[in-house]
Amino acid sequence: MNEFRQYFEDNPEIFTALVAAIAIVGGLVGSIIGAKIQANGGRDQAAAAREAAKIAAEAQRVSALWTARQIQLAELLRSANTLIEMCDRMWLDGGEELAGEVTAAGAAVSSRWNEARLIVTENVAQAAGELASVAMAVEGDAQLFAPIMHARNALDRLLSEQVGLAEEVGSILAMNDEGDNRLRALRNVVPSLTEEQLRTVIAYHGVPDGSLREGTRIVRQDFNEALIVLVREAREMLRAQDDVAPAVPEQRRRWWRAAPAVTPLRRPAS
């Protein structure tokens, strides 16, 4: 050791060169280590950015799907309720113009169901299909039976206003006629009724009003039950009882970011 020391004391220029070389090598090693650390940190940041972008995209997709489902189902329910309300009006008011509006409302229900079933779950699609089917059955009953009731009501008003007219109309309706004799006879005694009303009165003569109303009552009950089922299934799909928020995957720590293990201190032996 003393010989090395004496050598460097005798050759100071060699010692200076050696120190400079050590400094250069140390600087290079430090730069390499620093660059490696920086590169690892950059990769970590890039991976974190990619993961955050993936989470954000998934959250956006879930949010958009939830909104689309909610809107489509709300439109289906709205159109179905509108159809039912128009059918009720048809029973009260009637008329060809209202009948056309009811037909358009029924087509809207069918269209809304076709749109909704593309994005909802299987259970909700089935419940929505049942609701649409029953709503259109209500429409069918209104289109078929409401005109019958209106024709009968128009005839009953005339019969109540003219004495003896009921017996004459009853005799005409009781005729065994395979042609249009009854139609011509009725047209002569009740000319204020339309051709369609006269044909309707003849075609459904003898069918009690109660049987017409009973079928309508049953399909209306089916509609209410289908509505309850759809709302229940839709609320479950939309998680109406929860605070809806996209699920964020658990973040995994990188090994260089892992929390250091804590070594318990040992009390020195006495």
PDB file of N, CA, C and O in Angstrom, residues 64-127:
ATOM      1  N   ALA A  64     -73.114   5.552 -22.582  1.00  0.00           N
ATOM      2  CA  ALA A  64     -73.890   5.741 -23.807  1.00  0.00           C
ATOM      3  C   ALA A  64     -74.932   4.644 -23.979  1.00  0.00           C
ATOM      4  O   ALA A  64     -76.078   4.911 -24.382  1.00  0.00           O
ATOM      5  N   LEU A  65     -74.561   3.399 -23.653  1.00  0.00           N
ATOM      6  CA  LEU A  65     -75.505   2.287 -23.765  1.00  0.00           C
ATOM      7  C   LEU A  65     -76.655   2.458 -22.776  1.00  0.00           C
ATOM      8  O   LEU A  65     -77.824   2.229 -23.116  1.00  0.00           O
ATOM      9  N   TRP A  66     -76.324   2.850 -21.543  1.00  0.00           N
ATOM     10  CA  TRP A  66     -77.370   3.071 -20.531  1.00  0.00           C
ATOM     11  C   TRP A  66     -78.339   4.159 -21.001  1.00  0.00           C
ATOM     12  O   TRP A  66     -79.563   4.002 -20.903  1.00  0.00           O
ATOM     13  N   THR A  67     -77.813   5.241 -21.539  1.00  0.00           N
ATOM     14  CA  THR A  67     -78.671   6.337 -22.005  1.00  0.00           C
ATOM     15  C   THR A  67     -79.551   5.892 -23.160  1.00  0.00           C
ATOM     16  O   THR A  67     -80.758   6.198 -23.196  1.00  0.00           O
ATOM     17  N   ALA A  68     -78.983   5.162 -24.113  1.00  0.00           N
ATOM     18  CA  ALA A  68     -79.763   4.695 -25.259  1.00  0.00           C
ATOM     19  C   ALA A  68     -80.873   3.747 -24.815  1.00  0.00           C
ATOM     20  O   ALA A  68     -82.012   3.835 -25.304  1.00  0.00           O
ATOM     21  N   ARG A  69     -80.564   2.853 -23.901  1.00  0.00           N
ATOM     22  CA  ARG A  69     -81.587   1.932 -23.404  1.00  0.00           C
ATOM     23  C   ARG A  69     -82.707   2.679 -22.699  1.00  0.00           C
ATOM     24  O   ARG A  69     -83.899   2.396 -22.906  1.00  0.00           O
ATOM     25  N   GLN A  70     -82.338   3.632 -21.851  1.00  0.00           N
ATOM     26  CA  GLN A  70     -83.339   4.388 -21.106  1.00  0.00           C
ATOM     27  C   GLN A  70     -84.251   5.172 -22.054  1.00  0.00           C
ATOM     28  O   GLN A  70     -85.475   5.176 -21.895  1.00  0.00           O
ATOM     29  N   ILE A  71     -83.674   5.791 -23.067  1.00  0.00           N
ATOM     30  CA  ILE A  71     -84.463   6.594 -24.004  1.00  0.00           C
ATOM     31  C   ILE A  71     -85.401   5.710 -24.819  1.00  0.00           C
ATOM     32  O   ILE A  71     -86.601   6.018 -24.977  1.00  0.00           O
ATOM     33  N   GLN A  72     -84.890   4.595 -25.329  1.00  0.00           N
ATOM     34  CA  GLN A  72     -85.716   3.722 -26.159  1.00  0.00           C
ATOM     35  C   GLN A  72     -86.882   3.135 -25.378  1.00  0.00           C
ATOM     36  O   GLN A  72     -88.015   3.070 -25.878  1.00  0.00           O
ATOM     37  N   LEU A  73     -86.625   2.715 -24.147  1.00  0.00           N
ATOM     38  CA  LEU A  73     -87.712   2.146 -23.339  1.00  0.00           C
ATOM     39  C   LEU A  73     -88.726   3.208 -22.943  1.00  0.00           C
ATOM     40  O   LEU A  73     -89.932   2.946 -22.916  1.00  0.00           O
ATOM     41  N   ALA A  74     -88.253   4.404 -22.632  1.00  0.00           N
ATOM     42  CA  ALA A  74     -89.176   5.490 -22.297  1.00  0.00           C
ATOM     43  C   ALA A  74     -90.068   5.821 -23.489  1.00  0.00           C
ATOM     44  O   ALA A  74     -91.282   6.050 -23.333  1.00  0.00           O
ATOM     45  N   GLU A  75     -89.500   5.809 -24.691  1.00  0.00           N
ATOM     46  CA  GLU A  75     -90.289   6.082 -25.891  1.00  0.00           C
ATOM     47  C   GLU A  75     -91.308   4.973 -26.137  1.00  0.00           C
ATOM     48  O   GLU A  75     -92.439   5.237 -26.558  1.00  0.00           O
ATOM     49  N   LEU A  76     -90.902   3.728 -25.889  1.00  0.00           N
ATOM     50  CA  LEU A  76     -91.837   2.615 -26.057  1.00  0.00           C
ATOM     51  C   LEU A  76     -93.009   2.734 -25.088  1.00  0.00           C
ATOM     52  O   LEU A  76     -94.179   2.575 -25.477  1.00  0.00           O
ATOM     53  N   LEU A  77     -92.717   3.012 -23.825  1.00  0.00           N
ATOM     54  CA  LEU A  77     -93.782   3.157 -22.836  1.00  0.00           C
ATOM     55  C   LEU A  77     -94.692   4.333 -23.184  1.00  0.00           C
ATOM     56  O   LEU A  77     -95.928   4.240 -23.048  1.00  0.00           O
ATOM     57  N   ARG A  78     -94.094   5.421 -23.616  1.00  0.00           N
ATOM     58  CA  ARG A  78     -94.889   6.602 -23.968  1.00  0.00           C
ATOM     59  C   ARG A  78     -95.813   6.307 -25.152  1.00  0.00           C
ATOM     60  O   ARG A  78     -96.992   6.673 -25.142  1.00  0.00           O
ATOM     61  N   SER A  79     -95.279   5.647 -26.166  1.00  0.00           N
ATOM     62  CA  SER A  79     -96.098   5.351 -27.345  1.00  0.00           C
ATOM     63  C   SER A  79     -97.206   4.351 -27.020  1.00  0.00           C
ATOM     64  O   SER A  79     -98.322   4.457 -27.539  1.00  0.00           O
ATOM     65  N   ALA A  80     -96.905   3.372 -26.150  1.00  0.00           N
ATOM     66  CA  ALA A  80     -97.927   2.395 -25.767  1.00  0.00           C
ATOM     67  C   ALA A  80     -99.054   3.065 -24.982  1.00  0.00           C
ATOM     68  O   ALA A  80    -100.245   2.800 -25.231  1.00  0.00           O
ATOM     69  N   ASN A  81     -98.694   3.931 -24.048  1.00  0.00           N
ATOM     70  CA  ASN A  81     -99.723   4.634 -23.277  1.00  0.00           C
ATOM     71  C   ASN A  81    -100.548   5.560 -24.177  1.00  0.00           C
ATOM     72  O   ASN A  81    -101.761   5.695 -23.991  1.00  0.00           O
ATOM     73  N   THR A  82     -99.894   6.193 -25.146  1.00  0.00           N
ATOM     74  CA  THR A  82    -100.621   7.046 -26.089  1.00  0.00           C
ATOM     75  C   THR A  82    -101.624   6.232 -26.896  1.00  0.00           C
ATOM     76  O   THR A  82    -102.773   6.663 -27.117  1.00  0.00           O
ATOM     77  N   LEU A  83    -101.219   5.048 -27.332  1.00  0.00           N
ATOM     78  CA  LEU A  83    -102.126   4.177 -28.084  1.00  0.00           C
ATOM     79  C   LEU A  83    -103.340   3.794 -27.249  1.00  0.00           C
ATOM     80  O   LEU A  83    -104.482   3.832 -27.743  1.00  0.00           O
ATOM     81  N   ILE A  84    -103.115   3.433 -25.998  1.00  0.00           N
ATOM     82  CA  ILE A  84    -104.225   3.031 -25.137  1.00  0.00           C
ATOM     83  C   ILE A  84    -105.184   4.204 -24.917  1.00  0.00           C
ATOM     84  O   ILE A  84    -106.418   4.038 -24.952  1.00  0.00           O
ATOM     85  N   GLU A  85    -104.647   5.387 -24.692  1.00  0.00           N
ATOM     86  CA  GLU A  85    -105.502   6.562 -24.495  1.00  0.00           C
ATOM     87  C   GLU A  85    -106.327   6.862 -25.746  1.00  0.00           C
ATOM     88  O   GLU A  85    -107.516   7.219 -25.650  1.00  0.00           O
ATOM     89  N   MET A  86    -105.731   6.699 -26.917  1.00  0.00           N
ATOM     90  CA  MET A  86    -106.459   6.947 -28.156  1.00  0.00           C
ATOM     91  C   MET A  86    -107.530   5.890 -28.385  1.00  0.00           C
ATOM     92  O   MET A  86    -108.611   6.187 -28.924  1.00  0.00           O
ATOM     93  N   CYS A  87    -107.252   4.662 -27.976  1.00  0.00           N
ATOM     94  CA  CYS A  87    -108.275   3.610 -28.079  1.00  0.00           C
ATOM     95  C   CYS A  87    -109.461   3.930 -27.169  1.00  0.00           C
ATOM     96  O   CYS A  87    -110.626   3.702 -27.552  1.00  0.00           O
ATOM     97  N   ASP A  88    -109.194   4.448 -25.990  1.00  0.00           N
ATOM     98  CA  ASP A  88    -110.284   4.858 -25.101  1.00  0.00           C
ATOM     99  C   ASP A  88    -111.125   5.961 -25.736  1.00  0.00           C
ATOM    100  O   ASP A  88    -112.362   5.963 -25.635  1.00  0.00           O
ATOM    101  N   ARG A  89    -110.458   6.906 -26.378  1.00  0.00           N
ATOM    102  CA  ARG A  89    -111.184   7.969 -27.069  1.00  0.00           C
ATOM    103  C   ARG A  89    -112.025   7.407 -28.206  1.00  0.00           C
ATOM    104  O   ARG A  89    -113.130   7.887 -28.484  1.00  0.00           O
ATOM    105  N   MET A  90    -111.495   6.379 -28.857  1.00  0.00           N
ATOM    106  CA  MET A  90    -112.218   5.789 -29.977  1.00  0.00           C
ATOM    107  C   MET A  90    -113.518   5.141 -29.517  1.00  0.00           C
ATOM    108  O   MET A  90    -114.540   5.192 -30.209  1.00  0.00           O
ATOM    109  N   TRP A  91    -113.488   4.523 -28.339  1.00  0.00           N
ATOM    110  CA  TRP A  91    -114.709   3.944 -27.790  1.00  0.00           C
ATOM    111  C   TRP A  91    -115.736   5.030 -27.488  1.00  0.00           C
ATOM    112  O   TRP A  91    -116.936   4.812 -27.612  1.00  0.00           O
ATOM    113  N   LEU A  92    -115.271   6.205 -27.103  1.00  0.00           N
ATOM    114  CA  LEU A  92    -116.189   7.288 -26.731  1.00  0.00           C
ATOM    115  C   LEU A  92    -116.629   8.112 -27.939  1.00  0.00           C
ATOM    116  O   LEU A  92    -117.814   8.452 -28.062  1.00  0.00           O
ATOM    117  N   ASP A  93    -115.695   8.429 -28.831  1.00  0.00           N
ATOM    118  CA  ASP A  93    -115.987   9.364 -29.914  1.00  0.00           C
ATOM    119  C   ASP A  93    -116.171   8.681 -31.264  1.00  0.00           C
ATOM    120  O   ASP A  93    -117.112   8.977 -31.988  1.00  0.00           O
ATOM    121  N   GLY A  94    -115.257   7.809 -31.627  1.00  0.00           N
ATOM    122  CA  GLY A  94    -115.321   7.150 -32.924  1.00  0.00           C
ATOM    123  C   GLY A  94    -114.917   8.087 -34.041  1.00  0.00           C
ATOM    124  O   GLY A  94    -114.303   9.135 -33.829  1.00  0.00           O
ATOM    125  N   GLY A  95    -115.247   7.717 -35.242  1.00  0.00           N
ATOM    126  CA  GLY A  95    -114.930   8.533 -36.400  1.00  0.00           C
ATOM    127  C   GLY A  95    -113.761   7.970 -37.183  1.00  0.00           C
ATOM    128  O   GLY A  95    -112.832   7.383 -36.620  1.00  0.00           O
ATOM    129  N   GLU A  96    -113.806   8.155 -38.513  1.00  0.00           N
ATOM    130  CA  GLU A  96    -112.762   7.612 -39.374  1.00  0.00           C
ATOM    131  C   GLU A  96    -111.421   8.307 -39.138  1.00  0.00           C
ATOM    132  O   GLU A  96    -110.362   7.683 -39.238  1.00  0.00           O
ATOM    133  N   GLU A  97    -111.466   9.612 -38.855  1.00  0.00           N
ATOM    134  CA  GLU A  97    -110.217  10.332 -38.623  1.00  0.00           C
ATOM    135  C   GLU A  97    -109.487   9.790 -37.402  1.00  0.00           C
ATOM    136  O   GLU A  97    -108.275   9.568 -37.441  1.00  0.00           O
ATOM    137  N   LEU A  98    -110.229   9.567 -36.315  1.00  0.00           N
ATOM    138  CA  LEU A  98    -109.618   9.026 -35.106  1.00  0.00           C
ATOM    139  C   LEU A  98    -109.123   7.602 -35.345  1.00  0.00           C
ATOM    140  O   LEU A  98    -108.077   7.205 -34.817  1.00  0.00           O
ATOM    141  N   ALA A  99    -109.866   6.843 -36.150  1.00  0.00           N
ATOM    142  CA  ALA A  99    -109.435   5.475 -36.461  1.00  0.00           C
ATOM    143  C   ALA A  99    -108.085   5.494 -37.176  1.00  0.00           C
ATOM    144  O   ALA A  99    -107.212   4.653 -36.922  1.00  0.00           O
ATOM    145  N   GLY A 100    -107.874   6.459 -38.057  1.00  0.00           N
ATOM    146  CA  GLY A 100    -106.587   6.581 -38.731  1.00  0.00           C
ATOM    147  C   GLY A 100    -105.475   6.952 -37.763  1.00  0.00           C
ATOM    148  O   GLY A 100    -104.342   6.450 -37.883  1.00  0.00           O
ATOM    149  N   GLU A 101    -105.774   7.812 -36.809  1.00  0.00           N
ATOM    150  CA  GLU A 101    -104.773   8.193 -35.809  1.00  0.00           C
ATOM    151  C   GLU A 101    -104.412   7.002 -34.925  1.00  0.00           C
ATOM    152  O   GLU A 101    -103.239   6.839 -34.542  1.00  0.00           O
ATOM    153  N   VAL A 102    -105.400   6.180 -34.599  1.00  0.00           N
ATOM    154  CA  VAL A 102    -105.134   4.979 -33.792  1.00  0.00           C
ATOM    155  C   VAL A 102    -104.244   4.010 -34.565  1.00  0.00           C
ATOM    156  O   VAL A 102    -103.321   3.404 -34.001  1.00  0.00           O
ATOM    157  N   THR A 103    -104.488   3.873 -35.847  1.00  0.00           N
ATOM    158  CA  THR A 103    -103.640   3.007 -36.669  1.00  0.00           C
ATOM    159  C   THR A 103    -102.193   3.492 -36.669  1.00  0.00           C
ATOM    160  O   THR A 103    -101.251   2.700 -36.539  1.00  0.00           O
ATOM    161  N   ALA A 104    -102.019   4.803 -36.808  1.00  0.00           N
ATOM    162  CA  ALA A 104    -100.664   5.374 -36.783  1.00  0.00           C
ATOM    163  C   ALA A 104    -100.009   5.179 -35.425  1.00  0.00           C
ATOM    164  O   ALA A 104     -98.803   4.899 -35.340  1.00  0.00           O
ATOM    165  N   ALA A 105    -100.780   5.313 -34.346  1.00  0.00           N
ATOM    166  CA  ALA A 105    -100.230   5.111 -33.002  1.00  0.00           C
ATOM    167  C   ALA A 105     -99.808   3.658 -32.801  1.00  0.00           C
ATOM    168  O   ALA A 105     -98.793   3.378 -32.157  1.00  0.00           O
ATOM    169  N   GLY A 106    -100.569   2.719 -33.345  1.00  0.00           N
ATOM    170  CA  GLY A 106    -100.187   1.310 -33.266  1.00  0.00           C
ATOM    171  C   GLY A 106     -98.911   1.027 -34.018  1.00  0.00           C
ATOM    172  O   GLY A 106     -98.046   0.262 -33.559  1.00  0.00           O
ATOM    173  N   ALA A 107     -98.736   1.656 -35.182  1.00  0.00           N
ATOM    174  CA  ALA A 107     -97.496   1.489 -35.948  1.00  0.00           C
ATOM    175  C   ALA A 107     -96.310   2.065 -35.189  1.00  0.00           C
ATOM    176  O   ALA A 107     -95.199   1.520 -35.252  1.00  0.00           O
ATOM    177  N   ALA A 108     -96.530   3.146 -34.450  1.00  0.00           N
ATOM    178  CA  ALA A 108     -95.452   3.748 -33.659  1.00  0.00           C
ATOM    179  C   ALA A 108     -95.001   2.803 -32.548  1.00  0.00           C
ATOM    180  O   ALA A 108     -93.803   2.690 -32.260  1.00  0.00           O
ATOM    181  N   VAL A 109     -95.949   2.115 -31.918  1.00  0.00           N
ATOM    182  CA  VAL A 109     -95.595   1.151 -30.868  1.00  0.00           C
ATOM    183  C   VAL A 109     -94.728   0.030 -31.438  1.00  0.00           C
ATOM    184  O   VAL A 109     -93.705  -0.346 -30.861  1.00  0.00           O
ATOM    185  N   SER A 110     -95.130  -0.490 -32.591  1.00  0.00           N
ATOM    186  CA  SER A 110     -94.362  -1.560 -33.232  1.00  0.00           C
ATOM    187  C   SER A 110     -92.953  -1.090 -33.572  1.00  0.00           C
ATOM    188  O   SER A 110     -91.965  -1.815 -33.375  1.00  0.00           O
ATOM    189  N   SER A 111     -92.842   0.131 -34.077  1.00  0.00           N
ATOM    190  CA  SER A 111     -91.534   0.672 -34.434  1.00  0.00           C
ATOM    191  C   SER A 111     -90.643   0.857 -33.210  1.00  0.00           C
ATOM    192  O   SER A 111     -89.451   0.509 -33.231  1.00  0.00           O
ATOM    193  N   ARG A 112     -91.211   1.378 -32.127  1.00  0.00           N
ATOM    194  CA  ARG A 112     -90.432   1.587 -30.902  1.00  0.00           C
ATOM    195  C   ARG A 112     -89.949   0.261 -30.331  1.00  0.00           C
ATOM    196  O   ARG A 112     -88.833   0.171 -29.804  1.00  0.00           O
ATOM    197  N   TRP A 113     -90.769  -0.755 -30.415  1.00  0.00           N
ATOM    198  CA  TRP A 113     -90.353  -2.063 -29.898  1.00  0.00           C
ATOM    199  C   TRP A 113     -89.201  -2.619 -30.728  1.00  0.00           C
ATOM    200  O   TRP A 113     -88.227  -3.154 -30.182  1.00  0.00           O
ATOM    201  N   ASN A 114     -89.282  -2.498 -32.053  1.00  0.00           N
ATOM    202  CA  ASN A 114     -88.206  -2.992 -32.918  1.00  0.00           C
ATOM    203  C   ASN A 114     -86.900  -2.265 -32.633  1.00  0.00           C
ATOM    204  O   ASN A 114     -85.817  -2.860 -32.720  1.00  0.00           O
ATOM    205  N   GLU A 115     -86.971  -0.989 -32.308  1.00  0.00           N
ATOM    206  CA  GLU A 115     -85.762  -0.237 -31.997  1.00  0.00           C
ATOM    207  C   GLU A 115     -85.191  -0.637 -30.632  1.00  0.00           C
ATOM    208  O   GLU A 115     -83.979  -0.785 -30.477  1.00  0.00           O
ATOM    209  N   ALA A 116     -86.090  -0.807 -29.655  1.00  0.00           N
ATOM    210  CA  ALA A 116     -85.632  -1.099 -28.300  1.00  0.00           C
ATOM    211  C   ALA A 116     -85.002  -2.479 -28.186  1.00  0.00           C
ATOM    212  O   ALA A 116     -83.998  -2.660 -27.487  1.00  0.00           O
ATOM    213  N   ARG A 117     -85.549  -3.459 -28.878  1.00  0.00           N
ATOM    214  CA  ARG A 117     -85.056  -4.823 -28.695  1.00  0.00           C
ATOM    215  C   ARG A 117     -83.662  -5.032 -29.266  1.00  0.00           C
ATOM    216  O   ARG A 117     -83.035  -6.071 -29.040  1.00  0.00           O
ATOM    217  N   LEU A 118     -83.155  -4.061 -30.028  1.00  0.00           N
ATOM    218  CA  LEU A 118     -81.805  -4.173 -30.562  1.00  0.00           C
ATOM    219  C   LEU A 118     -80.731  -3.943 -29.502  1.00  0.00           C
ATOM    220  O   LEU A 118     -79.594  -4.405 -29.662  1.00  0.00           O
ATOM    221  N   ILE A 119     -81.072  -3.234 -28.418  1.00  0.00           N
ATOM    222  CA  ILE A 119     -80.029  -2.833 -27.469  1.00  0.00           C
ATOM    223  C   ILE A 119     -80.324  -3.251 -26.031  1.00  0.00           C
ATOM    224  O   ILE A 119     -79.468  -3.069 -25.169  1.00  0.00           O
ATOM    225  N   VAL A 120     -81.495  -3.814 -25.766  1.00  0.00           N
ATOM    226  CA  VAL A 120     -81.817  -4.183 -24.391  1.00  0.00           C
ATOM    227  C   VAL A 120     -81.466  -5.645 -24.154  1.00  0.00           C
ATOM    228  O   VAL A 120     -81.140  -6.388 -25.083  1.00  0.00           O
ATOM    229  N   THR A 121     -81.526  -6.067 -22.902  1.00  0.00           N
ATOM    230  CA  THR A 121     -81.252  -7.460 -22.563  1.00  0.00           C
ATOM    231  C   THR A 121     -82.387  -8.352 -23.039  1.00  0.00           C
ATOM    232  O   THR A 121     -83.471  -7.880 -23.400  1.00  0.00           O
ATOM    233  N   GLU A 122     -82.142  -9.649 -23.017  1.00  0.00           N
ATOM    234  CA  GLU A 122     -83.127 -10.601 -23.529  1.00  0.00           C
ATOM    235  C   GLU A 122     -84.431 -10.534 -22.726  1.00  0.00           C
ATOM    236  O   GLU A 122     -85.524 -10.554 -23.305  1.00  0.00           O
ATOM    237  N   ASN A 123     -84.326 -10.456 -21.400  1.00  0.00           N
ATOM    238  CA  ASN A 123     -85.534 -10.402 -20.578  1.00  0.00           C
ATOM    239  C   ASN A 123     -86.361  -9.153 -20.865  1.00  0.00           C
ATOM    240  O   ASN A 123     -87.590  -9.209 -20.953  1.00  0.00           O
ATOM    241  N   VAL A 124     -85.678  -8.035 -21.020  1.00  0.00           N
ATOM    242  CA  VAL A 124     -86.389  -6.786 -21.305  1.00  0.00           C
ATOM    243  C   VAL A 124     -86.996  -6.835 -22.706  1.00  0.00           C
ATOM    244  O   VAL A 124     -88.109  -6.344 -22.927  1.00  0.00           O
ATOM    245  N   ALA A 125     -86.291  -7.425 -23.660  1.00  0.00           N
ATOM    246  CA  ALA A 125     -86.822  -7.533 -25.019  1.00  0.00           C
ATOM    247  C   ALA A 125     -88.107  -8.356 -25.038  1.00  0.00           C
ATOM    248  O   ALA A 125     -89.082  -8.002 -25.718  1.00  0.00           O
ATOM    249  N   GLN A 126     -88.124  -9.448 -24.281  1.00  0.00           N
ATOM    250  CA  GLN A 126     -89.326 -10.276 -24.228  1.00  0.00           C
ATOM    251  C   GLN A 126     -90.479  -9.524 -23.562  1.00  0.00           C
ATOM    252  O   GLN A 126     -91.624  -9.563 -24.048  1.00  0.00           O
ATOM    253  N   ALA A 127     -90.190  -8.829 -22.470  1.00  0.00           N
ATOM    254  CA  ALA A 127     -91.232  -8.065 -21.785  1.00  0.00           C
ATOM    255  C   ALA A 127     -91.749  -6.934 -22.667  1.00  0.00           C
ATOM    256  O   ALA A 127     -92.961  -6.657 -22.702  1.00  0.00           O
TER     257      ALA A 127
END
